[in-house]
Amino acid sequence: MYWVEKMGLDEMAGQVKLVKIGALICSVLLYSMVPARAEYLIDVGDTLEISVAGVPELRQRVVVQLDGSISYPLLGATFIVAHLSPSAVRAKVREALPSKVFRQRTPDGRDNVVLIDPDQIAINLVEYRPIYVDGDVSKPGEQVYRPLMTVRQAIAVAGGYEIMRFRMNNPFLEAADFRSEYESVWTEFARELAHIWRLKNELGDESKADQAILGGIPLRSSLVSEISRLEAEQLKAHQSDHERQKEFLRRGIKELDGQIGILSDQLKKESGGLQSDTEDLQRMNLLFGQGNVPISRISDARRMLMLSSIQKVQTLSELVRTKRERDDLTRQLEKLDALRSIDLRQELEGASVKLNQLKAKLQAVGEKIEYTALVRSQLLRGGGSKPEIAVVRKGVKGRERFVAEDQTELQPGDTVEVVLRPEHGVVLPAQLGKADH
């Protein structure tokens, strides 16, 4: 009976042992299936504390410099630790320090030579490089990193989401004011666009690109059509006035050409008459010398010669004046297009500057409307749209940016970007091609 009972107890013990072995094997398998957390690598900005047991003089905190090195007595000024794990740094320091001799001064003034033992060296990572939170939070800036810190915790330390960026008194009233200002600026923007289109057409640029942009402006179609019509009428009026000025100059030149022709013929006749009077005076002088004519005939010939000379000089002077006037009108006609082009280009430059100013103003007013809409949605629904969160992290290939969630774990040196988006945006000048008609 005793033997039978002993055999039963041995079988139970064996079964218990098998159960324990099976449980151990399952635990090992399960542990092997859980991914191991990658060991942290030290980088620029981390703070290490190095100490040697029994040598308080060697206890020191060092910051990893830009070149990845630390400065510590007995190690030199270029001891590289960046991109190494704490255990690797510990092994590297323990390998370097035991070869050093440290002279320690005792309280009684004697020097004591200390041989550093590897087991006496302790290295700890006491302070990680900071993280940064930027964007729509109450207190953006630098934060101290804590192990296993998440995005939610970082935003909480930054004071939470900031939706009252503009510190508005009443978002419902200010939204109406911003909307009114928004439409007013858009109206001015449309007028300036149409103004630029007219100037380009007056300069001879037949491109219709600016007219196509007018179709995407978020204003009433009747208002946009009225702006386009007024600028088109002004373009037609300016072109008609310019043609009238040119026609007036051409007509003046033509009339002066006719006068020049008449004066030239008259000058030719008067030159012939002057020549005839000169010959007549010479003949009278010859006859007077022979005693065939009285002195009165010579006086009459001299008087006729003088009148012919005066008349020729007057006609020549009038001809010169008329030619000068014709040349002036010709130069005015030649310069009319050039001066008009210069004036139009100066006006176009001013209009382009004003258009850029209006774009900046629209951007500012649009942002105000977006944040006002966000605040209103917060007040009406007690919550806002889901924030857009991104983390910028230094990786092997440089800085990498990825979308994050509230529970995403952060690493030292990370930058958290937080953006709150309203439900409805506004149309900005850069979005004209995508605007709804």
CSV table of C-alpha atoms in Angstrom, one decimal:
chain,number,residue,atom,x,y,z
A,1,MET,CA,0.0,0.0,0.0
A,2,TYR,CA,2.8,2.3,0.9
A,3,TRP,CA,4.6,1.5,-2.4
A,4,VAL,CA,1.5,2.2,-4.4
A,5,GLU,CA,1.0,5.5,-2.7
A,6,LYS,CA,4.6,6.4,-3.3
A,7,MET,CA,4.3,5.6,-7.0
A,8,GLY,CA,1.2,7.9,-7.3
A,9,LEU,CA,3.1,10.8,-5.7
A,10,ASP,CA,6.1,10.3,-8.0
A,11,GLU,CA,3.8,10.4,-11.1
A,12,MET,CA,2.1,13.6,-9.8
A,13,ALA,CA,5.5,15.2,-9.2
A,14,GLY,CA,6.6,14.3,-12.7
A,15,GLN,CA,3.4,15.8,-14.2
A,16,VAL,CA,3.9,19.0,-12.2
A,17,LYS,CA,7.5,19.2,-13.5
A,18,LEU,CA,6.3,18.8,-17.1
A,19,VAL,CA,3.8,21.6,-16.6
A,20,LYS,CA,6.5,23.9,-15.2
A,21,ILE,CA,8.8,23.1,-18.2
A,22,GLY,CA,6.0,23.8,-20.6
A,23,ALA,CA,5.1,27.1,-19.0
A,24,LEU,CA,8.8,28.1,-19.1
A,25,ILE,CA,9.0,27.3,-22.8
A,26,CYS,CA,5.8,29.3,-23.5
A,27,SER,CA,7.1,32.3,-21.6
A,28,VAL,CA,10.4,32.2,-23.6
A,29,LEU,CA,8.4,32.0,-26.8
A,30,LEU,CA,6.1,34.9,-25.9
A,31,TYR,CA,9.1,37.0,-24.8
A,32,SER,CA,10.9,36.3,-28.0
A,33,MET,CA,7.7,37.5,-29.9
A,34,VAL,CA,7.7,40.9,-28.2
A,35,PRO,CA,9.9,43.4,-30.1
A,36,ALA,CA,12.7,44.8,-28.0
A,37,ARG,CA,12.9,48.6,-27.6
A,38,ALA,CA,15.9,50.0,-29.5
A,39,GLU,CA,18.5,51.3,-27.1
A,40,TYR,CA,18.8,55.1,-27.0
A,41,LEU,CA,21.7,56.7,-28.8
A,42,ILE,CA,23.4,59.7,-27.3
A,43,ASP,CA,23.4,62.8,-29.4
A,44,VAL,CA,24.4,66.5,-29.3
A,45,GLY,CA,22.7,68.3,-26.3
A,46,ASP,CA,22.5,65.3,-23.9
A,47,THR,CA,24.1,65.6,-20.5
A,48,LEU,CA,26.1,62.7,-19.0
A,49,GLU,CA,27.3,62.3,-15.4
A,50,ILE,CA,30.7,60.5,-14.9
A,51,SER,CA,31.9,59.6,-11.5
A,52,VAL,CA,34.5,57.3,-9.9
A,53,ALA,CA,33.9,55.7,-6.6
A,54,GLY,CA,36.1,57.1,-3.9
A,55,VAL,CA,37.3,60.0,-6.0
A,56,PRO,CA,34.7,62.8,-5.7
A,57,GLU,CA,37.0,65.2,-7.6
A,58,LEU,CA,36.2,63.2,-10.8
A,59,ARG,CA,32.4,63.5,-10.4
A,60,GLN,CA,31.3,65.8,-13.2
A,61,ARG,CA,28.4,66.5,-15.6
A,62,VAL,CA,29.3,67.0,-19.2
A,63,VAL,CA,27.2,68.1,-22.2
A,64,VAL,CA,27.7,66.5,-25.6
A,65,GLN,CA,29.1,69.2,-27.9
A,66,LEU,CA,28.2,70.0,-31.6
A,67,ASP,CA,31.1,67.7,-32.8
A,68,GLY,CA,29.7,64.8,-30.7
A,69,SER,CA,32.5,65.0,-28.1
A,70,ILE,CA,32.6,65.5,-24.3
A,71,SER,CA,35.3,67.3,-22.3
A,72,TYR,CA,36.3,65.4,-19.1
A,73,PRO,CA,39.6,65.2,-17.1
A,74,LEU,CA,41.8,62.3,-18.1
A,75,LEU,CA,39.8,61.7,-21.3
A,76,GLY,CA,40.9,64.7,-23.4
A,77,ALA,CA,38.8,67.4,-25.2
A,78,THR,CA,37.7,65.3,-28.2
A,79,PHE,CA,36.3,62.1,-26.6
A,80,ILE,CA,33.5,61.2,-29.1
A,81,VAL,CA,30.3,59.7,-27.6
A,82,ALA,CA,27.6,60.8,-30.1
A,83,HIS,CA,25.6,58.0,-31.8
A,84,LEU,CA,26.6,55.5,-29.1
A,85,SER,CA,24.3,53.9,-26.6
A,86,PRO,CA,24.9,54.6,-22.8
A,87,SER,CA,26.2,51.1,-22.4
A,88,ALA,CA,28.7,51.6,-25.3
A,89,VAL,CA,29.8,54.9,-23.8
A,90,ARG,CA,30.2,53.2,-20.4
A,91,ALA,CA,32.4,50.5,-21.9
A,92,LYS,CA,34.5,53.0,-23.9
A,93,VAL,CA,35.1,55.2,-20.8
A,94,ARG,CA,35.9,52.2,-18.6
A,95,GLU,CA,38.4,51.1,-21.3
A,96,ALA,CA,40.1,54.5,-21.4
A,97,LEU,CA,40.2,55.6,-17.7
A,98,PRO,CA,41.9,52.6,-16.1
A,99,SER,CA,45.0,53.4,-18.1
A,100,LYS,CA,45.1,56.8,-16.4
A,101,VAL,CA,46.7,57.8,-13.1
A,102,PHE,CA,45.0,60.3,-10.8
A,103,ARG,CA,46.8,62.1,-8.0
A,104,GLN,CA,44.4,62.8,-5.1
A,105,ARG,CA,45.4,65.2,-2.4
A,106,THR,CA,44.5,63.9,1.1
A,107,PRO,CA,43.2,66.1,4.0
A,108,ASP,CA,46.7,66.2,5.6
A,109,GLY,CA,48.2,67.6,2.4
A,110,ARG,CA,49.8,64.5,1.0
A,111,ASP,CA,49.4,63.3,-2.6
A,112,ASN,CA,47.9,59.9,-3.0
A,113,VAL,CA,48.2,58.1,-6.4
A,114,VAL,CA,44.9,56.5,-7.4
A,115,LEU,CA,44.7,53.7,-9.9
A,116,ILE,CA,41.2,53.7,-11.4
A,117,ASP,CA,39.4,50.4,-11.4
A,118,PRO,CA,36.8,49.8,-14.2
A,119,ASP,CA,34.2,48.7,-11.7
A,120,GLN,CA,34.5,52.0,-9.9
A,121,ILE,CA,33.4,54.0,-13.0
A,122,ALA,CA,29.7,55.0,-13.2
A,123,ILE,CA,28.2,56.8,-16.3
A,124,ASN,CA,24.6,57.9,-16.3
A,125,LEU,CA,22.5,59.9,-18.8
A,126,VAL,CA,21.0,62.5,-16.4
A,127,GLU,CA,19.4,64.9,-18.9
A,128,TYR,CA,18.1,64.4,-22.4
A,129,ARG,CA,18.3,67.1,-25.1
A,130,PRO,CA,15.0,69.1,-25.0
A,131,ILE,CA,12.0,68.8,-27.3
A,132,TYR,CA,10.1,71.7,-28.9
A,133,VAL,CA,6.4,72.3,-29.3
A,134,ASP,CA,5.3,74.8,-32.0
A,135,GLY,CA,2.0,76.0,-33.5
A,136,ASP,CA,-1.4,76.4,-32.0
A,137,VAL,CA,-0.6,75.8,-28.4
A,138,SER,CA,-0.7,78.3,-25.5
A,139,LYS,CA,3.0,78.2,-24.6
A,140,PRO,CA,5.1,77.1,-27.6
A,141,GLY,CA,8.8,76.6,-27.0
A,142,GLU,CA,11.3,74.3,-25.5
A,143,GLN,CA,10.4,71.6,-23.0
A,144,VAL,CA,12.5,69.2,-20.8
A,145,TYR,CA,12.2,65.6,-22.1
A,146,ARG,CA,11.1,62.8,-19.9
A,147,PRO,CA,11.4,59.1,-20.8
A,148,LEU,CA,8.2,57.6,-22.4
A,149,MET,CA,6.9,61.2,-22.9
A,150,THR,CA,3.9,61.3,-25.4
A,151,VAL,CA,2.6,64.0,-27.7
A,152,ARG,CA,-0.5,64.5,-25.4
A,153,GLN,CA,1.8,65.1,-22.4
A,154,ALA,CA,4.0,67.6,-24.4
A,155,ILE,CA,0.9,69.6,-25.5
A,156,ALA,CA,-0.4,69.5,-21.9
A,157,VAL,CA,2.9,71.0,-20.7
A,158,ALA,CA,2.6,73.6,-23.4
A,159,GLY,CA,-0.8,74.7,-21.9
A,160,GLY,CA,-3.1,72.9,-24.3
A,161,TYR,CA,-4.5,74.0,-27.7
A,162,GLU,CA,-4.7,77.8,-28.3
A,163,ILE,CA,-7.8,78.8,-30.3
A,164,MET,CA,-8.0,82.4,-29.1
A,165,ARG,CA,-5.0,83.6,-31.0
A,166,PHE,CA,-6.5,86.9,-31.9
A,167,ARG,CA,-8.0,87.5,-28.4
A,168,MET,CA,-11.3,88.6,-29.8
A,169,ASN,CA,-14.1,90.0,-27.6
A,170,ASN,CA,-17.1,88.6,-29.5
A,171,PRO,CA,-16.3,86.1,-32.3
A,172,PHE,CA,-19.8,86.4,-33.7
A,173,LEU,CA,-19.7,90.2,-34.2
A,174,GLU,CA,-16.1,90.2,-35.3
A,175,ALA,CA,-16.7,87.5,-37.8
A,176,ALA,CA,-19.3,89.8,-39.5
A,177,ASP,CA,-16.8,92.7,-39.5
A,178,PHE,CA,-14.0,90.4,-40.9
A,179,ARG,CA,-16.4,89.1,-43.6
A,180,SER,CA,-17.3,92.6,-44.6
A,181,GLU,CA,-13.7,93.7,-44.8
A,182,TYR,CA,-12.9,90.5,-46.7
A,183,GLU,CA,-15.5,91.3,-49.4
A,184,SER,CA,-14.4,94.9,-49.6
A,185,VAL,CA,-10.7,93.9,-50.1
A,186,TRP,CA,-11.8,91.4,-52.8
A,187,THR,CA,-13.7,94.1,-54.6
A,188,GLU,CA,-10.7,96.3,-54.6
A,189,PHE,CA,-8.6,93.4,-55.7
A,190,ALA,CA,-10.9,92.7,-58.6
A,191,ARG,CA,-10.8,96.3,-59.7
A,192,GLU,CA,-7.0,96.3,-59.6
A,193,LEU,CA,-6.9,93.1,-61.7
A,194,ALA,CA,-9.2,94.6,-64.3
A,195,HIS,CA,-7.1,97.8,-64.2
A,196,ILE,CA,-3.9,95.7,-64.9
A,197,TRP,CA,-5.7,93.9,-67.7
A,198,ARG,CA,-6.7,97.3,-69.3
A,199,LEU,CA,-3.1,98.6,-69.0
A,200,LYS,CA,-1.7,95.5,-70.7
A,201,ASN,CA,-4.1,95.8,-73.5
A,202,GLU,CA,-3.2,99.4,-74.0
A,203,LEU,CA,0.4,98.4,-74.2
A,204,GLY,CA,-0.5,95.9,-76.9
A,205,ASP,CA,-0.5,92.7,-74.8
A,206,GLU,CA,-3.6,90.8,-76.0
A,207,SER,CA,-3.2,88.1,-73.3
A,208,LYS,CA,-6.6,87.2,-71.7
A,209,ALA,CA,-5.1,85.5,-68.6
A,210,ASP,CA,-6.1,88.2,-66.2
A,211,GLN,CA,-9.7,88.2,-67.5
A,212,ALA,CA,-9.8,84.5,-66.8
A,213,ILE,CA,-8.7,85.1,-63.2
A,214,LEU,CA,-11.7,87.5,-62.8
A,215,GLY,CA,-14.0,84.6,-63.2
A,216,GLY,CA,-12.7,82.9,-60.1
A,217,ILE,CA,-13.1,85.8,-57.7
A,218,PRO,CA,-15.6,85.1,-54.9
A,219,LEU,CA,-17.9,88.1,-55.6
A,220,ARG,CA,-21.3,88.4,-57.1
A,221,SER,CA,-21.2,87.8,-60.9
A,222,SER,CA,-23.0,91.0,-61.5
A,223,LEU,CA,-20.4,93.0,-59.6
A,224,VAL,CA,-17.5,91.3,-61.5
A,225,SER,CA,-19.3,91.9,-64.8
A,226,GLU,CA,-19.8,95.6,-63.9
A,227,ILE,CA,-16.1,96.0,-63.1
A,228,SER,CA,-15.1,94.3,-66.3
A,229,ARG,CA,-17.5,96.4,-68.3
A,230,LEU,CA,-16.2,99.7,-66.8
A,231,GLU,CA,-12.6,98.8,-67.5
A,232,ALA,CA,-13.4,97.7,-71.1
A,233,GLU,CA,-15.2,101.1,-71.7
A,234,GLN,CA,-12.3,103.0,-70.3
A,235,LEU,CA,-9.9,101.0,-72.5
A,236,LYS,CA,-12.0,101.9,-75.5
A,237,ALA,CA,-12.2,105.6,-74.5
A,238,HIS,CA,-8.4,105.8,-73.9
A,239,GLN,CA,-7.7,104.1,-77.3
A,240,SER,CA,-10.1,106.4,-79.1
A,241,ASP,CA,-8.6,109.5,-77.4
A,242,HIS,CA,-5.1,108.4,-78.4
A,243,GLU,CA,-6.2,107.9,-82.0
A,244,ARG,CA,-7.8,111.4,-82.0
A,245,GLN,CA,-4.5,112.9,-80.8
A,246,LYS,CA,-2.6,111.1,-83.5
A,247,GLU,CA,-5.1,112.2,-86.2
A,248,PHE,CA,-5.0,115.8,-85.0
A,249,LEU,CA,-1.2,115.8,-85.4
A,250,ARG,CA,-1.4,114.1,-88.8
A,251,ARG,CA,-3.9,116.7,-90.0
A,252,GLY,CA,-1.8,119.6,-88.7
A,253,ILE,CA,1.3,118.2,-90.5
A,254,LYS,CA,-0.7,117.8,-93.7
A,255,GLU,CA,-1.9,121.4,-93.5
A,256,LEU,CA,1.6,122.7,-92.8
A,257,ASP,CA,2.9,120.7,-95.8
A,258,GLY,CA,0.4,122.5,-98.0
A,259,GLN,CA,1.4,125.9,-96.6
A,260,ILE,CA,5.1,125.0,-97.2
A,261,GLY,CA,4.3,124.1,-100.8
A,262,ILE,CA,2.5,127.5,-101.3
A,263,LEU,CA,5.3,129.4,-99.6
A,264,SER,CA,8.0,127.6,-101.6
A,265,ASP,CA,6.2,128.5,-104.9
A,266,GLN,CA,5.8,132.1,-103.7
A,267,LEU,CA,9.5,132.3,-102.7
A,268,LYS,CA,10.5,131.1,-106.1
A,269,LYS,CA,8.3,133.8,-107.8
A,270,GLU,CA,9.7,136.5,-105.5
A,271,SER,CA,13.2,135.4,-106.1
A,272,GLY,CA,12.5,135.8,-109.9
A,273,GLY,CA,11.0,139.2,-109.3
A,274,LEU,CA,14.0,140.3,-107.2
A,275,GLN,CA,16.3,139.2,-109.9
A,276,SER,CA,14.3,141.2,-112.5
A,277,ASP,CA,14.3,144.3,-110.3
A,278,THR,CA,18.1,144.0,-109.8
A,279,GLU,CA,18.7,143.8,-113.6
A,280,ASP,CA,16.3,146.8,-114.2
A,281,LEU,CA,18.2,148.9,-111.7
A,282,GLN,CA,21.5,148.1,-113.4
A,283,ARG,CA,20.0,149.1,-116.8
A,284,MET,CA,18.7,152.4,-115.4
A,285,ASN,CA,22.1,153.2,-114.0
A,286,LEU,CA,23.7,152.5,-117.4
A,287,LEU,CA,21.1,154.7,-119.2
A,288,PHE,CA,21.5,157.5,-116.6
A,289,GLY,CA,25.2,157.5,-117.2
A,290,GLN,CA,24.5,158.1,-120.9
A,291,GLY,CA,22.1,160.9,-120.0
A,292,ASN,CA,19.1,159.0,-121.5
A,293,VAL,CA,16.9,158.8,-118.3
A,294,PRO,CA,16.3,161.2,-115.4
A,295,ILE,CA,17.3,160.6,-111.9
A,296,SER,CA,13.7,159.8,-110.9
A,297,ARG,CA,13.8,156.6,-112.9
A,298,ILE,CA,16.7,155.4,-110.9
A,299,SER,CA,14.9,156.2,-107.6
A,300,ASP,CA,11.9,154.2,-108.7
A,301,ALA,CA,14.0,151.2,-109.7
A,302,ARG,CA,15.8,151.3,-106.3
A,303,ARG,CA,12.4,151.4,-104.5
A,304,MET,CA,11.1,148.4,-106.5
A,305,LEU,CA,14.2,146.5,-105.7
A,306,MET,CA,13.9,147.2,-102.0
A,307,LEU,CA,10.2,146.1,-101.9
A,308,SER,CA,11.1,142.9,-103.7
A,309,SER,CA,13.9,142.2,-101.2
A,310,ILE,CA,11.7,142.8,-98.2
A,311,GLN,CA,8.9,140.6,-99.6
A,312,LYS,CA,11.3,137.8,-100.3
A,313,VAL,CA,12.8,138.0,-96.8
A,314,GLN,CA,9.3,137.9,-95.3
A,315,THR,CA,8.3,134.9,-97.4
A,316,LEU,CA,11.5,133.1,-96.5
A,317,SER,CA,11.0,133.8,-92.8
A,318,GLU,CA,7.4,132.5,-93.0
A,319,LEU,CA,8.6,129.4,-94.8
A,320,VAL,CA,11.2,128.7,-92.2
A,321,ARG,CA,8.7,129.1,-89.4
A,322,THR,CA,6.2,126.8,-91.1
A,323,LYS,CA,8.8,124.1,-91.6
A,324,ARG,CA,9.9,124.4,-88.0
A,325,GLU,CA,6.2,124.0,-86.8
A,326,ARG,CA,5.8,121.0,-89.2
A,327,ASP,CA,9.0,119.4,-87.7
A,328,ASP,CA,7.7,120.0,-84.1
A,329,LEU,CA,4.4,118.3,-85.0
A,330,THR,CA,6.2,115.4,-86.6
A,331,ARG,CA,8.4,114.9,-83.5
A,332,GLN,CA,5.2,115.0,-81.3
A,333,LEU,CA,3.6,112.3,-83.5
A,334,GLU,CA,6.7,110.2,-83.3
A,335,LYS,CA,7.0,110.6,-79.5
A,336,LEU,CA,3.3,110.2,-78.8
A,337,ASP,CA,3.4,106.4,-78.7
A,338,ALA,CA,6.7,106.3,-76.8
A,339,LEU,CA,5.5,108.7,-74.1
A,340,ARG,CA,2.2,106.9,-73.8
A,341,SER,CA,4.0,103.6,-73.4
A,342,ILE,CA,6.2,105.1,-70.6
A,343,ASP,CA,3.2,106.5,-68.7
A,344,LEU,CA,1.3,103.2,-69.1
A,345,ARG,CA,4.3,101.1,-67.8
A,346,GLN,CA,4.7,103.4,-64.8
A,347,GLU,CA,1.0,103.1,-64.1
A,348,LEU,CA,1.2,99.3,-64.5
A,349,GLU,CA,4.1,99.1,-62.0
A,350,GLY,CA,2.1,101.0,-59.4
A,351,ALA,CA,-0.9,98.8,-60.0
A,352,SER,CA,1.2,95.6,-59.6
A,353,VAL,CA,2.6,96.9,-56.3
A,354,LYS,CA,-0.9,97.7,-55.1
A,355,LEU,CA,-2.1,94.3,-56.2
A,356,ASN,CA,0.6,92.6,-54.1
A,357,GLN,CA,-0.4,94.7,-51.1
A,358,LEU,CA,-4.0,93.6,-51.5
A,359,LYS,CA,-2.9,90.0,-51.7
A,360,ALA,CA,-1.1,90.4,-48.3
A,361,LYS,CA,-4.2,92.1,-46.9
A,362,LEU,CA,-6.5,89.3,-48.2
A,363,GLN,CA,-4.2,86.7,-46.6
A,364,ALA,CA,-4.3,88.5,-43.2
A,365,VAL,CA,-8.1,88.9,-43.3
A,366,GLY,CA,-8.6,85.3,-44.5
A,367,GLU,CA,-6.6,84.0,-41.5
A,368,LYS,CA,-8.7,86.1,-39.2
A,369,ILE,CA,-11.8,84.7,-40.7
A,370,GLU,CA,-10.5,81.1,-40.4
A,371,TYR,CA,-9.6,81.5,-36.7
A,372,THR,CA,-12.8,83.3,-36.0
A,373,ALA,CA,-14.7,80.4,-37.5
A,374,LEU,CA,-12.7,78.0,-35.4
A,375,VAL,CA,-13.5,79.9,-32.2
A,376,ARG,CA,-17.2,80.0,-33.1
A,377,SER,CA,-17.3,76.3,-33.7
A,378,GLN,CA,-15.5,75.8,-30.3
A,379,LEU,CA,-18.2,77.9,-28.6
A,380,LEU,CA,-21.1,76.3,-30.4
A,381,ARG,CA,-20.0,72.7,-30.2
A,382,GLY,CA,-17.9,72.8,-27.1
A,383,GLY,CA,-14.9,71.4,-29.1
A,384,GLY,CA,-13.0,72.0,-32.2
A,385,SER,CA,-11.8,70.1,-35.2
A,386,LYS,CA,-9.3,67.4,-34.8
A,387,PRO,CA,-5.8,69.1,-34.7
A,388,GLU,CA,-3.2,68.2,-37.2
A,389,ILE,CA,-0.1,67.0,-35.4
A,390,ALA,CA,3.3,66.2,-37.0
A,391,VAL,CA,6.6,65.3,-35.4
A,392,VAL,CA,10.0,66.3,-36.9
A,393,ARG,CA,12.7,63.8,-35.9
A,394,LYS,CA,16.4,63.5,-36.7
A,395,GLY,CA,16.9,60.2,-38.4
A,396,VAL,CA,19.7,58.4,-40.2
A,397,LYS,CA,19.0,60.2,-43.4
A,398,GLY,CA,18.5,63.6,-41.7
A,399,ARG,CA,15.3,65.4,-40.5
A,400,GLU,CA,12.1,63.4,-41.1
A,401,ARG,CA,8.5,64.6,-40.7
A,402,PHE,CA,5.6,62.2,-40.0
A,403,VAL,CA,2.0,62.5,-38.9
A,404,ALA,CA,1.5,61.7,-35.1
A,405,GLU,CA,-1.3,60.9,-32.7
A,406,ASP,CA,-1.9,61.9,-29.1
A,407,GLN,CA,-0.3,58.7,-27.8
A,408,THR,CA,2.8,58.8,-30.1
A,409,GLU,CA,5.9,58.5,-27.9
A,410,LEU,CA,8.5,61.3,-28.4
A,411,GLN,CA,12.2,61.1,-28.5
A,412,PRO,CA,14.8,63.7,-27.3
A,413,GLY,CA,15.2,66.5,-29.9
A,414,ASP,CA,11.8,66.0,-31.5
A,415,THR,CA,9.8,69.0,-32.7
A,416,VAL,CA,6.0,68.8,-32.4
A,417,GLU,CA,4.0,70.9,-34.8
A,418,VAL,CA,0.3,71.5,-33.9
A,419,VAL,CA,-2.1,73.1,-36.4
A,420,LEU,CA,-5.8,73.7,-35.7
A,421,ARG,CA,-7.9,73.9,-38.9
A,422,PRO,CA,-11.4,75.5,-39.2
A,423,GLU,CA,-14.2,73.6,-40.9
A,424,HIS,CA,-14.6,76.1,-43.7
A,425,GLY,CA,-11.8,78.1,-45.3
A,426,VAL,CA,-11.7,81.2,-47.4
A,427,VAL,CA,-10.6,81.8,-51.0
A,428,LEU,CA,-7.2,83.5,-51.2
A,429,PRO,CA,-5.5,85.0,-54.3
A,430,ALA,CA,-3.3,82.0,-54.8
A,431,GLN,CA,-6.4,79.7,-54.9
A,432,LEU,CA,-8.2,81.6,-57.7
A,433,GLY,CA,-7.7,78.7,-60.1
A,434,LYS,CA,-9.6,76.4,-57.7
A,435,ALA,CA,-12.3,78.8,-56.6
A,436,ASP,CA,-15.9,77.9,-57.0
A,437,HIS,CA,-17.8,80.0,-59.5
